[in-house]
Amino acid sequence: LESNLNVCPKCAHHFRISAAERLNILFDRNSWTEHDAQLASNDPLQFTDTKKYRDRLRATEQATKMKDAVVVATGRLDGLDVVIAAMEYSFIGGSMGVVVGEKLTRAVEMALDRRHPLIIVSCSGGARMMEGVLSLMQMAKISAALARLDRAGVPFVSVLTDPTTGG
């Protein structure tokens, strides 16, 4: 299964893979450098539903060993320098909060500064409701950064994976 990139050789079922597994598959020789790993979500709205958002974040960080739902990395793909942002569904459904928006925006800016192609691998449930309108604002921020990347003629590839839902 692993040698077939988590696709069953008998039935062709695609098993979900983590952001780190995606990066290891995409980058040459599993060699990549992570950026902005220290950025972590907090609880800007002091949100509570079935549990406190702060507690949900803490538990998810412990379970995933990640600070938030995206990993931004640089390395080589087939010998070409690239910036890749891979989302992690197991971190609150890969939802986009302030940190995910910031890391994706920084990935776009890094690709623009270095003039390296950008690949964003999405697996997301959409905006993170626990951060309210702050999470919704991230789409505009990222879209503006991607427009600058487009105007500069730097390639951008969006890879949608399962699951990618929401808006």
Short mmCIF file of C-alpha atoms in Angstrom, two decimals:
data_model
loop_
_atom_site.label_atom_id
_atom_site.label_comp_id
_atom_site.label_asym_id
_atom_site.label_seq_id
_atom_site.Cartn_x
_atom_site.Cartn_y
_atom_site.Cartn_z
CA LEU A 1 0.00 0.00 0.00
CA GLU A 2 2.77 2.43 0.93
CA SER A 3 4.77 1.76 -2.24
CA ASN A 4 1.57 2.46 -4.22
CA LEU A 5 1.12 5.90 -2.54
CA ASN A 6 -1.72 4.65 -0.32
CA VAL A 7 -3.83 3.44 -3.23
CA CYS A 8 -5.06 -0.13 -2.86
CA PRO A 9 -3.57 -2.16 -5.74
CA LYS A 10 -6.63 -4.45 -5.80
CA CYS A 11 -9.59 -2.06 -5.61
CA ALA A 12 -7.94 1.33 -6.37
CA HIS A 13 -9.31 2.86 -3.15
CA HIS A 14 -7.36 6.00 -2.23
CA PHE A 15 -6.63 6.12 1.49
CA ARG A 16 -6.20 9.52 3.13
CA ILE A 17 -2.67 10.66 3.77
CA SER A 18 -1.25 13.29 6.09
CA ALA A 19 0.31 16.60 5.09
CA ALA A 20 3.77 15.23 5.93
CA GLU A 21 3.15 12.14 3.78
CA ARG A 22 2.08 14.38 0.89
CA LEU A 23 5.23 16.45 1.22
CA ASN A 24 7.37 13.33 1.32
CA ILE A 25 5.68 12.08 -1.85
CA LEU A 26 5.98 15.38 -3.71
CA PHE A 27 9.48 16.52 -2.76
CA ASP A 28 12.53 14.82 -4.21
CA ARG A 29 14.03 12.24 -1.84
CA ASN A 30 11.66 13.25 1.00
CA SER A 31 13.83 16.33 1.48
CA TRP A 32 12.07 19.54 2.44
CA THR A 33 12.34 22.45 4.86
CA GLU A 34 9.30 23.54 6.85
CA HIS A 35 8.56 27.25 7.34
CA ASP A 36 6.59 29.08 10.05
CA ALA A 37 6.09 25.89 12.07
CA GLN A 38 5.92 27.93 15.28
CA LEU A 39 2.73 29.79 14.31
CA ALA A 40 -0.12 28.51 16.46
CA SER A 41 -3.80 29.28 16.78
CA ASN A 42 -5.20 30.83 19.90
CA ASP A 43 -8.75 31.53 20.93
CA PRO A 44 -9.41 35.13 19.74
CA LEU A 45 -13.17 34.93 20.38
CA GLN A 46 -13.05 32.76 23.52
CA PHE A 47 -15.37 30.42 21.66
CA THR A 48 -17.25 27.54 23.29
CA ASP A 49 -19.60 25.01 21.72
CA THR A 50 -19.56 21.41 22.99
CA LYS A 51 -16.16 22.29 24.48
CA LYS A 52 -13.89 25.30 24.74
CA TYR A 53 -12.01 26.05 21.52
CA ARG A 54 -8.83 26.49 23.55
CA ASP A 55 -9.21 22.91 24.84
CA ARG A 56 -10.01 21.61 21.36
CA LEU A 57 -6.84 23.27 20.04
CA ARG A 58 -4.71 21.81 22.82
CA ALA A 59 -6.06 18.29 22.28
CA THR A 60 -5.63 18.51 18.51
CA GLU A 61 -2.05 19.78 18.83
CA GLN A 62 -1.24 16.83 21.11
CA ALA A 63 -2.92 14.32 18.78
CA THR A 64 -1.37 15.62 15.54
CA LYS A 65 1.94 17.03 16.84
CA MET A 66 1.11 20.09 14.72
CA LYS A 67 0.38 23.71 15.64
CA ASP A 68 -2.31 24.15 12.96
CA ALA A 69 -3.86 22.67 9.82
CA VAL A 70 -1.23 23.48 7.17
CA VAL A 71 2.45 22.75 6.62
CA VAL A 72 4.41 25.12 4.37
CA ALA A 73 7.66 23.80 2.98
CA THR A 74 10.29 24.41 0.33
CA GLY A 75 12.37 21.92 -1.57
CA ARG A 76 12.74 20.40 -5.00
CA LEU A 77 10.10 18.60 -7.01
CA ASP A 78 11.64 16.75 -9.96
CA GLY A 79 14.68 19.00 -9.59
CA LEU A 80 12.68 22.25 -9.60
CA ASP A 81 12.64 24.55 -6.56
CA VAL A 82 9.06 24.90 -5.33
CA VAL A 83 6.99 26.09 -2.38
CA ILE A 84 4.33 23.63 -1.24
CA ALA A 85 1.59 24.17 1.33
CA ALA A 86 -0.15 20.93 2.35
CA MET A 87 -3.24 21.00 4.52
CA GLU A 88 -3.83 18.49 7.31
CA TYR A 89 -7.42 17.24 7.62
CA SER A 90 -6.85 15.67 11.02
CA PHE A 91 -6.34 19.15 12.50
CA ILE A 92 -9.94 20.28 13.08
CA GLY A 93 -11.02 19.11 9.65
CA GLY A 94 -8.28 21.06 7.87
CA SER A 95 -10.34 24.16 8.55
CA MET A 96 -8.94 27.60 7.86
CA GLY A 97 -8.48 29.93 10.74
CA VAL A 98 -6.19 32.93 11.14
CA VAL A 99 -3.00 30.85 11.32
CA VAL A 100 -3.80 28.79 8.23
CA GLY A 101 -4.58 32.01 6.36
CA GLU A 102 -1.36 33.62 7.53
CA LYS A 103 0.76 30.59 6.64
CA LEU A 104 -0.81 30.29 3.18
CA THR A 105 -0.32 34.02 2.57
CA ARG A 106 3.32 33.73 3.65
CA ALA A 107 3.73 30.75 1.30
CA VAL A 108 2.42 32.85 -1.59
CA GLU A 109 4.74 35.72 -0.65
CA MET A 110 7.70 33.33 -0.40
CA ALA A 111 6.95 31.92 -3.84
CA LEU A 112 6.70 35.46 -5.21
CA ASP A 113 9.95 36.63 -3.57
CA ARG A 114 11.86 33.55 -4.75
CA ARG A 115 9.97 33.30 -8.06
CA HIS A 116 9.36 29.63 -7.34
CA PRO A 117 6.17 27.84 -8.37
CA LEU A 118 3.59 27.43 -5.60
CA ILE A 119 1.56 24.29 -5.02
CA ILE A 120 -1.27 24.27 -2.46
CA VAL A 121 -2.65 20.84 -1.59
CA SER A 122 -6.09 21.36 -0.06
CA CYS A 123 -8.05 19.00 2.11
CA SER A 124 -10.33 21.19 4.13
CA GLY A 125 -13.74 21.50 5.65
CA GLY A 126 -13.77 25.25 4.97
CA ALA A 127 -13.58 28.21 7.32
CA ARG A 128 -13.02 27.52 11.03
CA MET A 129 -16.26 28.54 12.69
CA MET A 130 -14.60 28.91 16.10
CA GLU A 131 -12.75 31.98 14.79
CA GLY A 132 -15.83 33.54 13.21
CA VAL A 133 -15.36 36.37 10.73
CA LEU A 134 -11.60 36.30 11.37
CA SER A 135 -11.43 32.98 9.53
CA LEU A 136 -13.61 34.24 6.68
CA MET A 137 -11.29 37.20 6.13
CA GLN A 138 -8.43 34.80 5.34
CA MET A 139 -9.89 33.96 1.93
CA ALA A 140 -9.69 37.59 0.82
CA LYS A 141 -6.14 37.89 2.15
CA ILE A 142 -5.00 34.76 0.33
CA SER A 143 -6.84 35.72 -2.86
CA ALA A 144 -5.11 39.12 -2.92
CA ALA A 145 -1.71 37.45 -2.46
CA LEU A 146 -2.48 34.94 -5.23
CA ALA A 147 -3.46 37.82 -7.54
CA ARG A 148 -0.01 39.37 -6.95
CA LEU A 149 1.59 36.00 -7.74
CA ASP A 150 -0.45 35.77 -10.95
CA ARG A 151 0.47 39.32 -12.04
CA ALA A 152 4.15 38.41 -11.55
CA GLY A 153 3.73 35.36 -13.78
CA VAL A 154 4.75 32.86 -11.08
CA PRO A 155 3.00 29.50 -11.54
CA PHE A 156 0.41 28.36 -9.00
CA VAL A 157 -1.09 24.87 -8.90
CA SER A 158 -4.09 24.06 -6.72
CA VAL A 159 -4.47 20.38 -5.85
CA LEU A 160 -7.83 19.44 -4.36
CA THR A 161 -7.86 16.22 -2.36
CA ASP A 162 -10.45 14.27 -0.44
CA PRO A 163 -12.03 15.67 1.55
CA THR A 164 -12.29 19.25 0.37
CA THR A 165 -15.64 20.79 1.21
CA GLY A 166 -17.07 24.00 2.62
CA GLY A 167 -16.42 27.47 1.41
#
